[in-house]
PDB file of C-alpha atoms in Angstrom:
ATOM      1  CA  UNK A   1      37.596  -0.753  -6.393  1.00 45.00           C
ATOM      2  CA  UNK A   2      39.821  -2.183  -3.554  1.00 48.00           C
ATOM      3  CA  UNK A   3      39.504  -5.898  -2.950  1.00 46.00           C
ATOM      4  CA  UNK A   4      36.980  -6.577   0.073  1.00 47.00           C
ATOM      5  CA  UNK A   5      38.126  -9.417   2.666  1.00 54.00           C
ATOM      6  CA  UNK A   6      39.561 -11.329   0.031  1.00 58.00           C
ATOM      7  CA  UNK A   7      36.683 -10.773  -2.275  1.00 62.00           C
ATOM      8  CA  UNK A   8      38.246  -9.816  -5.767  1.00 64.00           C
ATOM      9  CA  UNK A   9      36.075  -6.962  -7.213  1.00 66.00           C
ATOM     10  CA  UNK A  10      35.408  -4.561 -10.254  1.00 68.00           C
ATOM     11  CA  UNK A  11      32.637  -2.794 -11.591  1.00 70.00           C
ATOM     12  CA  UNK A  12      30.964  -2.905 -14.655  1.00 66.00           C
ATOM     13  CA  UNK A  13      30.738   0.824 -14.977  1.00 66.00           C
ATOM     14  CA  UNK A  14      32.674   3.343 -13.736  1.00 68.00           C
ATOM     15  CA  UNK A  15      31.730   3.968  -9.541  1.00 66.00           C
ATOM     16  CA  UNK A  16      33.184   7.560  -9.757  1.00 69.00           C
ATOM     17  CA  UNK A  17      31.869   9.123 -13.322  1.00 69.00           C
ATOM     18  CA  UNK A  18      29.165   7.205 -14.564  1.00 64.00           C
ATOM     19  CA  UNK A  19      25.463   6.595 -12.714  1.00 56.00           C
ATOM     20  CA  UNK A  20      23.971   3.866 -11.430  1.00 53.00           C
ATOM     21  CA  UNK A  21      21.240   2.959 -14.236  1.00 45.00           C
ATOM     22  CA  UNK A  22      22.035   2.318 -17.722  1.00 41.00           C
ATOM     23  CA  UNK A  23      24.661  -0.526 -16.758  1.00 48.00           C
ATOM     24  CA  UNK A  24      26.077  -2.928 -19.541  1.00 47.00           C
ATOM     25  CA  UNK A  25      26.264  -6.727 -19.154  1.00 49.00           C
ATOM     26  CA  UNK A  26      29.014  -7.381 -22.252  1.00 48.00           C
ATOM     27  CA  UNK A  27      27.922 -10.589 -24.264  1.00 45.00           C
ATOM     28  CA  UNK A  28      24.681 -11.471 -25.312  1.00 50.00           C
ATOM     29  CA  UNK A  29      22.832 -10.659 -22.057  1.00 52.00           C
ATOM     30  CA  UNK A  30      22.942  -6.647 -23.458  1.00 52.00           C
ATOM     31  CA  UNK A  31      21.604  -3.848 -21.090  1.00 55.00           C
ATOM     32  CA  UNK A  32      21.197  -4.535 -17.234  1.00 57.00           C
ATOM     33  CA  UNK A  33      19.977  -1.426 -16.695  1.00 72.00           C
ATOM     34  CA  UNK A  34      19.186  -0.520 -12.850  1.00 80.00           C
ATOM     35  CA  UNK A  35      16.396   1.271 -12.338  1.00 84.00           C
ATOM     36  CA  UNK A  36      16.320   3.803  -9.851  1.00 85.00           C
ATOM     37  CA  UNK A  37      14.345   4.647  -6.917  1.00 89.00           C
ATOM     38  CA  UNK A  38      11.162   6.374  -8.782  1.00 90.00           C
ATOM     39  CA  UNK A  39      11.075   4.510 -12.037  1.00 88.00           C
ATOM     40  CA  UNK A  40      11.142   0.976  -9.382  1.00 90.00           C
ATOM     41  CA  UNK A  41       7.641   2.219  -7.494  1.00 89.00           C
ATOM     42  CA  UNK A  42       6.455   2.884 -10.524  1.00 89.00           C
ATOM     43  CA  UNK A  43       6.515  -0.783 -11.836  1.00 90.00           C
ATOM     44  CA  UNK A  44       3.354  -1.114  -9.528  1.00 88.00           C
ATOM     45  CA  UNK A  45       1.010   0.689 -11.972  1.00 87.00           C
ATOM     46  CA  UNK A  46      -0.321   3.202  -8.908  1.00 82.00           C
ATOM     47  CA  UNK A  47       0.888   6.363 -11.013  1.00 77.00           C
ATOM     48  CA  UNK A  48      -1.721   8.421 -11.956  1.00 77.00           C
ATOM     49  CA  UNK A  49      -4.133   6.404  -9.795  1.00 82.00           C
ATOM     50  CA  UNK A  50      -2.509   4.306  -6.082  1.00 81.00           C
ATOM     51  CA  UNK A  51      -5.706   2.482  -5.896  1.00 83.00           C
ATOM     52  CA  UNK A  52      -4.752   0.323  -9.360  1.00 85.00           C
ATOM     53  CA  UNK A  53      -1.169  -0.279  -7.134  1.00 87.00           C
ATOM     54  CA  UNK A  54      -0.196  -3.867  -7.089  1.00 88.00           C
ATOM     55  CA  UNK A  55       2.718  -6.547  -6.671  1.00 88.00           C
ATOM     56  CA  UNK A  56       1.703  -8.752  -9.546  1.00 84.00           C
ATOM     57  CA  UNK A  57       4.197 -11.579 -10.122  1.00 78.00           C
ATOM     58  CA  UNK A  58       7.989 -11.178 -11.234  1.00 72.00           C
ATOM     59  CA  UNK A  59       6.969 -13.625 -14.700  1.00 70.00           C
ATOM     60  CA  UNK A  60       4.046 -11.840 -15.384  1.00 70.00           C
ATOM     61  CA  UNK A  61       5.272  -8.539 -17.434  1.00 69.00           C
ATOM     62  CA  UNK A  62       3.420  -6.092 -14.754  1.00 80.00           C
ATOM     63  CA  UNK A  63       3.481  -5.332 -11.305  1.00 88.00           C
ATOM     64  CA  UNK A  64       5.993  -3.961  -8.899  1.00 90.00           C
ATOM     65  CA  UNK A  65       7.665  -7.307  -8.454  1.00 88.00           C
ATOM     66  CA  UNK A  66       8.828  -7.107 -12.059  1.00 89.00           C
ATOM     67  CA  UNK A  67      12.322  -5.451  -9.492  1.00 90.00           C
ATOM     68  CA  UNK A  68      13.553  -9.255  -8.721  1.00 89.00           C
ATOM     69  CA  UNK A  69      15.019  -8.243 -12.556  1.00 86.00           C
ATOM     70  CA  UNK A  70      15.834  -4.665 -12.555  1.00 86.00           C
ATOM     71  CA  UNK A  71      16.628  -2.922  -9.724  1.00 89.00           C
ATOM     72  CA  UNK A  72      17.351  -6.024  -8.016  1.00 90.00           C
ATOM     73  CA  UNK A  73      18.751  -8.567 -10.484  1.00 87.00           C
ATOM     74  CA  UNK A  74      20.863  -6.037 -12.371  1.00 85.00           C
ATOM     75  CA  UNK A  75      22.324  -4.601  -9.399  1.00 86.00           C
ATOM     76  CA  UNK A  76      23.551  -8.119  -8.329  1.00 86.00           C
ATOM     77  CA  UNK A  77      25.331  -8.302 -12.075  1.00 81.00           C
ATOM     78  CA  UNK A  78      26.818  -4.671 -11.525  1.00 81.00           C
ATOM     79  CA  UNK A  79      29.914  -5.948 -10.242  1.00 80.00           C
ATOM     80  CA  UNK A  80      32.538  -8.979 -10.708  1.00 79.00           C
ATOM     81  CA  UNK A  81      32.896 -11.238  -7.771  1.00 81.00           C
ATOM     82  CA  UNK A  82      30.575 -13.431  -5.790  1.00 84.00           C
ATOM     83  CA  UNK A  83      27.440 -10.992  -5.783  1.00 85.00           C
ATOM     84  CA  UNK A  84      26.697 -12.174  -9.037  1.00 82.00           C
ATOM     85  CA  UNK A  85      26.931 -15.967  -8.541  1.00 82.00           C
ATOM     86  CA  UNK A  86      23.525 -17.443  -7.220  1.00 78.00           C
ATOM     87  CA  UNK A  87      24.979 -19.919  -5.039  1.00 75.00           C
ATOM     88  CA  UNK A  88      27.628 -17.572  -3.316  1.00 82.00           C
ATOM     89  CA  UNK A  89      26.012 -14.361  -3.589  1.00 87.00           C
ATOM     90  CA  UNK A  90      25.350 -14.038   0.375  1.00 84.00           C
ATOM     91  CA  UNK A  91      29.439 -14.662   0.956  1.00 83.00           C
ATOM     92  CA  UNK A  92      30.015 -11.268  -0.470  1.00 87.00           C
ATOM     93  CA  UNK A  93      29.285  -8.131   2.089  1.00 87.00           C
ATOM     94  CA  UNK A  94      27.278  -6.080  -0.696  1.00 88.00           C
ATOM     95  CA  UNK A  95      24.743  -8.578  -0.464  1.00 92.00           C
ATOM     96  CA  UNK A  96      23.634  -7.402   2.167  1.00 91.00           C
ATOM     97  CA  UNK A  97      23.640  -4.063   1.570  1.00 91.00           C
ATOM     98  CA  UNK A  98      21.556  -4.827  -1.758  1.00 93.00           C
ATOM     99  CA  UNK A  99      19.121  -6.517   0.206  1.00 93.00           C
ATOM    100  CA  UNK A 100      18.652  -4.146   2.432  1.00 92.00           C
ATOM    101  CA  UNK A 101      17.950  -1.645  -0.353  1.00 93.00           C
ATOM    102  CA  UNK A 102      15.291  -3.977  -1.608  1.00 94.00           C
ATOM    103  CA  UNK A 103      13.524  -4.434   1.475  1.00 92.00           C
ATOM    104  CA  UNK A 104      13.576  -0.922   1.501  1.00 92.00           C
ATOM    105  CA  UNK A 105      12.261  -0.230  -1.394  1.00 94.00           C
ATOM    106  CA  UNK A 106       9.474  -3.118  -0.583  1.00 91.00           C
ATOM    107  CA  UNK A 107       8.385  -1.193   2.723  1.00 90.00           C
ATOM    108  CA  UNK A 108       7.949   2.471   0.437  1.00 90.00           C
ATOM    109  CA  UNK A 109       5.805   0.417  -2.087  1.00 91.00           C
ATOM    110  CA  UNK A 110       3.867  -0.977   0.827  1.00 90.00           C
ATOM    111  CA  UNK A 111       3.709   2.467   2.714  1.00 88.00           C
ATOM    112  CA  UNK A 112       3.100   4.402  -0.486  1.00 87.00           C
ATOM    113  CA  UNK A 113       0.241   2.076  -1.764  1.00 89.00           C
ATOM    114  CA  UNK A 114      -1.341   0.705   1.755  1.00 88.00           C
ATOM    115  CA  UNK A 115      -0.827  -2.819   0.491  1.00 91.00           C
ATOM    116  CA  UNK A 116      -0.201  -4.384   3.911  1.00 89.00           C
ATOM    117  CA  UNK A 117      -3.665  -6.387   3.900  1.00 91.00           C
ATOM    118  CA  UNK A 118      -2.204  -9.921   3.718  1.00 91.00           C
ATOM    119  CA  UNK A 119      -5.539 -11.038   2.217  1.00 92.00           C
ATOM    120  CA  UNK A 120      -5.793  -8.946  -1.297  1.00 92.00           C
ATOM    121  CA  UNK A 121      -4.782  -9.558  -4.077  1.00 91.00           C
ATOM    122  CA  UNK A 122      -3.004  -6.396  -5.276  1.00 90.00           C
ATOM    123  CA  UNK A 123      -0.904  -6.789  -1.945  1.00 91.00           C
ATOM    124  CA  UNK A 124       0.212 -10.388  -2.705  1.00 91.00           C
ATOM    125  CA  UNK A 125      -1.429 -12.183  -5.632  1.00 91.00           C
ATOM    126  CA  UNK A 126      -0.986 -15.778  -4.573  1.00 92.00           C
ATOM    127  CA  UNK A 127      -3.932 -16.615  -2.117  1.00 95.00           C
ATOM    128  CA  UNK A 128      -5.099 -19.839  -2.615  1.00 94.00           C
ATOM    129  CA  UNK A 129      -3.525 -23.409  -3.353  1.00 92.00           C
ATOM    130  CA  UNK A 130      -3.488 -23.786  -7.216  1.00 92.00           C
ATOM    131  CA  UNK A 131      -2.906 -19.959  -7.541  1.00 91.00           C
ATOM    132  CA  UNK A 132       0.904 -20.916  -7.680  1.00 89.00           C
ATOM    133  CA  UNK A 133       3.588 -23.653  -6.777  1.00 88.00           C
ATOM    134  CA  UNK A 134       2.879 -24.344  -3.167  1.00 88.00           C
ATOM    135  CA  UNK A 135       5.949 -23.017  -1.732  1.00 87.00           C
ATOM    136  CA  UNK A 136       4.370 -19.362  -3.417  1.00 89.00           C
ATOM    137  CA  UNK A 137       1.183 -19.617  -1.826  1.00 92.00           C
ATOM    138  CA  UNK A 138       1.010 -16.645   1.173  1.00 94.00           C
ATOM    139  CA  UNK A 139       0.474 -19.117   3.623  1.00 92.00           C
ATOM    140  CA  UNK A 140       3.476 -21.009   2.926  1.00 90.00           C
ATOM    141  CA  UNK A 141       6.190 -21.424   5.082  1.00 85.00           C
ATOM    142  CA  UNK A 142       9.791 -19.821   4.332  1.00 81.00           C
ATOM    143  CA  UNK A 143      13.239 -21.940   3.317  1.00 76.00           C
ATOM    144  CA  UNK A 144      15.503 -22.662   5.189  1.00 72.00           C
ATOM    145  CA  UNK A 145      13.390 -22.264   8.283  1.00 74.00           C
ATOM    146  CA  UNK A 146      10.816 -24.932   7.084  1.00 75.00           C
ATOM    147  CA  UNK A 147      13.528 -27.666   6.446  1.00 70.00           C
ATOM    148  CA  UNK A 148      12.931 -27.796   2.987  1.00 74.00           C
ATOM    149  CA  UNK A 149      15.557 -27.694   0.307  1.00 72.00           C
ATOM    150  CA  UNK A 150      15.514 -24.447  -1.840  1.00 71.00           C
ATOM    151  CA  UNK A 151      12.995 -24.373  -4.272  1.00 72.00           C
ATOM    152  CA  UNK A 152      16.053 -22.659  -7.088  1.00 68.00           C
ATOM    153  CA  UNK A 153      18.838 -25.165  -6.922  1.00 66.00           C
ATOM    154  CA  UNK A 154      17.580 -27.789  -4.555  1.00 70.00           C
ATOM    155  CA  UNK A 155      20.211 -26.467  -1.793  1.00 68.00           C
ATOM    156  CA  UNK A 156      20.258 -27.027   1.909  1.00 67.00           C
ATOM    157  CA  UNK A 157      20.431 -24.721   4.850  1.00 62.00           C
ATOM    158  CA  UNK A 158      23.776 -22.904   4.820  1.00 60.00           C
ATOM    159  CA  UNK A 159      26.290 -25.558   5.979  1.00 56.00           C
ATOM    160  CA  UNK A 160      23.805 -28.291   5.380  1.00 54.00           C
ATOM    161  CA  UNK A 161      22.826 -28.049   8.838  1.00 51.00           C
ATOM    162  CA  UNK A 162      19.287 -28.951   8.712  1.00 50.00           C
ATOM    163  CA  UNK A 163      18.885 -29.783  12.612  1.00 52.00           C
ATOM    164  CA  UNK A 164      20.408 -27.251  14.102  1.00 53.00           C
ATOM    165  CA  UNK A 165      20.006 -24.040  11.596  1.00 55.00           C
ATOM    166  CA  UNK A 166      21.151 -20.692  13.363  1.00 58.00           C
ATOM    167  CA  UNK A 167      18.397 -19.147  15.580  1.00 57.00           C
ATOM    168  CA  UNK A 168      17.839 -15.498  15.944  1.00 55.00           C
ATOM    169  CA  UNK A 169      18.481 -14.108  19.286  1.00 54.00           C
ATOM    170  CA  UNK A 170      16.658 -10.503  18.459  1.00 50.00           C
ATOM    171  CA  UNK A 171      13.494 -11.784  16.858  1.00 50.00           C
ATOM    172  CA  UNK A 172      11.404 -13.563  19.576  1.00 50.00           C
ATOM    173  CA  UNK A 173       8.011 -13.492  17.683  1.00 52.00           C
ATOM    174  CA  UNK A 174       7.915 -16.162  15.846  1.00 53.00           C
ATOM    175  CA  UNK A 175       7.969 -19.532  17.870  1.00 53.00           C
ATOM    176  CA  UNK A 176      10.780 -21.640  16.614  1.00 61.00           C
ATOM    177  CA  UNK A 177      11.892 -18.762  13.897  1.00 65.00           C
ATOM    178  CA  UNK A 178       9.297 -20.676  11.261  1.00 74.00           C
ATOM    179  CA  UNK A 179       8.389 -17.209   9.488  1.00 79.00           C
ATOM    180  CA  UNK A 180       5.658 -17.729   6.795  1.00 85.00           C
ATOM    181  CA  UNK A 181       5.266 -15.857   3.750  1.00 87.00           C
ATOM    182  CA  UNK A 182       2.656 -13.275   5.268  1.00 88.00           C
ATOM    183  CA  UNK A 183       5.140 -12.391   7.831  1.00 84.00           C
ATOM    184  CA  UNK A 184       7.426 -10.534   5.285  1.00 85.00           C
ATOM    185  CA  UNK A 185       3.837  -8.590   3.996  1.00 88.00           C
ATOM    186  CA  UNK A 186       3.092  -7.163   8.018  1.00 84.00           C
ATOM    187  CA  UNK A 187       6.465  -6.522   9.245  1.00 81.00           C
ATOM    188  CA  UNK A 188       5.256  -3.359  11.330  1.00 81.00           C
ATOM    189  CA  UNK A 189       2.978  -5.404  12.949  1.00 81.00           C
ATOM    190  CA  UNK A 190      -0.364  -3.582  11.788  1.00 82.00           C
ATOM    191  CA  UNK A 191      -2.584  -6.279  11.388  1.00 83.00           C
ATOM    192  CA  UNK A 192      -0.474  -8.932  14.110  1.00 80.00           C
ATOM    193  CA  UNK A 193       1.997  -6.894  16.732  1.00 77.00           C
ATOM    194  CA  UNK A 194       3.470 -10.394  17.378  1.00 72.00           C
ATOM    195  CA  UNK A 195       4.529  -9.895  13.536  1.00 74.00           C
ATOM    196  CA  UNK A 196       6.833  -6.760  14.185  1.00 76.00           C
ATOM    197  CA  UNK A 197       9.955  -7.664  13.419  1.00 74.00           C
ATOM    198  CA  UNK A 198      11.558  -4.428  15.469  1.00 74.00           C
ATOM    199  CA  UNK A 199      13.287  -2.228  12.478  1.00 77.00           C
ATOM    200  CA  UNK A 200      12.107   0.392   9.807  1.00 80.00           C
ATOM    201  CA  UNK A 201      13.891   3.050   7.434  1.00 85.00           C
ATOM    202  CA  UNK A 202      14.155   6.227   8.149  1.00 83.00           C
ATOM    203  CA  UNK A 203      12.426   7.465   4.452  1.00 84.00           C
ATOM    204  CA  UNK A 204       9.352   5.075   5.571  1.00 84.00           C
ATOM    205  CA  UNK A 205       6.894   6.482   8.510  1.00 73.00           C
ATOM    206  CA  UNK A 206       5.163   3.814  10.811  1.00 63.00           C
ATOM    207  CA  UNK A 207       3.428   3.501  14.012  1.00 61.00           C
ATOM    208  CA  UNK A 208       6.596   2.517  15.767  1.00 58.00           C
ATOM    209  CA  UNK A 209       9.349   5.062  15.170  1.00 47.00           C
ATOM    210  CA  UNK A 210       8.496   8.341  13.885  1.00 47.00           C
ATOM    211  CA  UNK A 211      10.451   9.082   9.859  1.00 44.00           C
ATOM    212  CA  UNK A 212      13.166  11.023   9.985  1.00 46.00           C
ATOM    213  CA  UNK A 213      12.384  14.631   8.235  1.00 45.00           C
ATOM    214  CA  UNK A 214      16.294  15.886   7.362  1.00 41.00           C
TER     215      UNK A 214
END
């Protein structure tokens, strides 16, 4: 692949023959294989039966946030360049278009599962102090937005500017942009409309905007 603004690139497999899962890390990290779409909602444990659907934890062996490895993780390892360094990963444009994928693939877990009540367990595990390390707990406020340092490799908000931390101008809901944990579990708004956060994916019906059928 063509360099990207600067951003020297290759990828570990080949983009025009080969698919997406099955990738190969070479040295002793072995397979990185990405999981697709299907075999990612599955991770939840709702297939045969949605009710027994839950997030679980990403350490814990079980539960549909077992993707912050595979499709997630893997994906970021797919290809040379900054995507795959933790500290620079959000310099390279594909971040963001891997993110977007996995909040994507968060909202058809949600939607597929009804796991947008902020208050059970199977929607977010991590309910009470002591559950988890207090910047886990659902009511916990979100770096960098909380003026913390990060809780993986003790950094600072981008450019170190802790005072003055770039605002959103499109999202107006949350006074002071201090989003909590919860917010990213209601962001259609269904059990708070002040939680909205004004987008959804076209492969994901809500209230707001109809899904697209073609």
């Amino acid at each position: 692949m063509n360099d990207l603004q600067g951003i020297a690139r290759t990828a570990r497999f080949d983009p025009q023959n080969d698919p997406a899962n099955g990738l190969f890390q070479p040295g002793p990290g072995g397979d990185f294989g990405v999981l697709d779409q299907n075999a990612t909602l599955a991770l939840g444990g709702g297939v045969p039966n949605p009710k027994q659907a839950f997030l679980g934890s990403s350490n814990s062996g079980a539960g549909f946030a077992q993707m912050e490895g595979t499709p997630h993780g893997a994906a970021h390892v797919s290809f040379n360049g900054r995507i795959n360094s933790v500290p620079v990963a959000p310099q390279d444009p594909l971040f963001f278009l891997l993110h977007a994928n996995v909040d994507r693939l968060w909202a058809v877990f949600q939607t597929a599962y009804d796991r947008f009540n902020q208050s059970d367990v199977k929607t977010y595990p991590y309910q009470q102090a002591g559950d988890a390390d207090p910047w886990e707990i659902i009511s916990a406020g979100l770096w960098p937005w909380d003026g913390s340092r990060s809780h993986l490799g003790n950094l600072l908000p981008p450019g170190t500017r802790q005072e003055n931390f770039t605002k959103s101008g499109l999202v107006t809901n949350f006074p002071g942009n201090s989003p909590q944990l919860l917010h990213a579990i209601d962001p259609y708004g269904y059990n708070d409309p002040r939680h909205y956060l004004g987008f959804g994916y076209d492969d994901v019906p809500y209230d707001h905007v109809d899904a697209a059928t073609s």
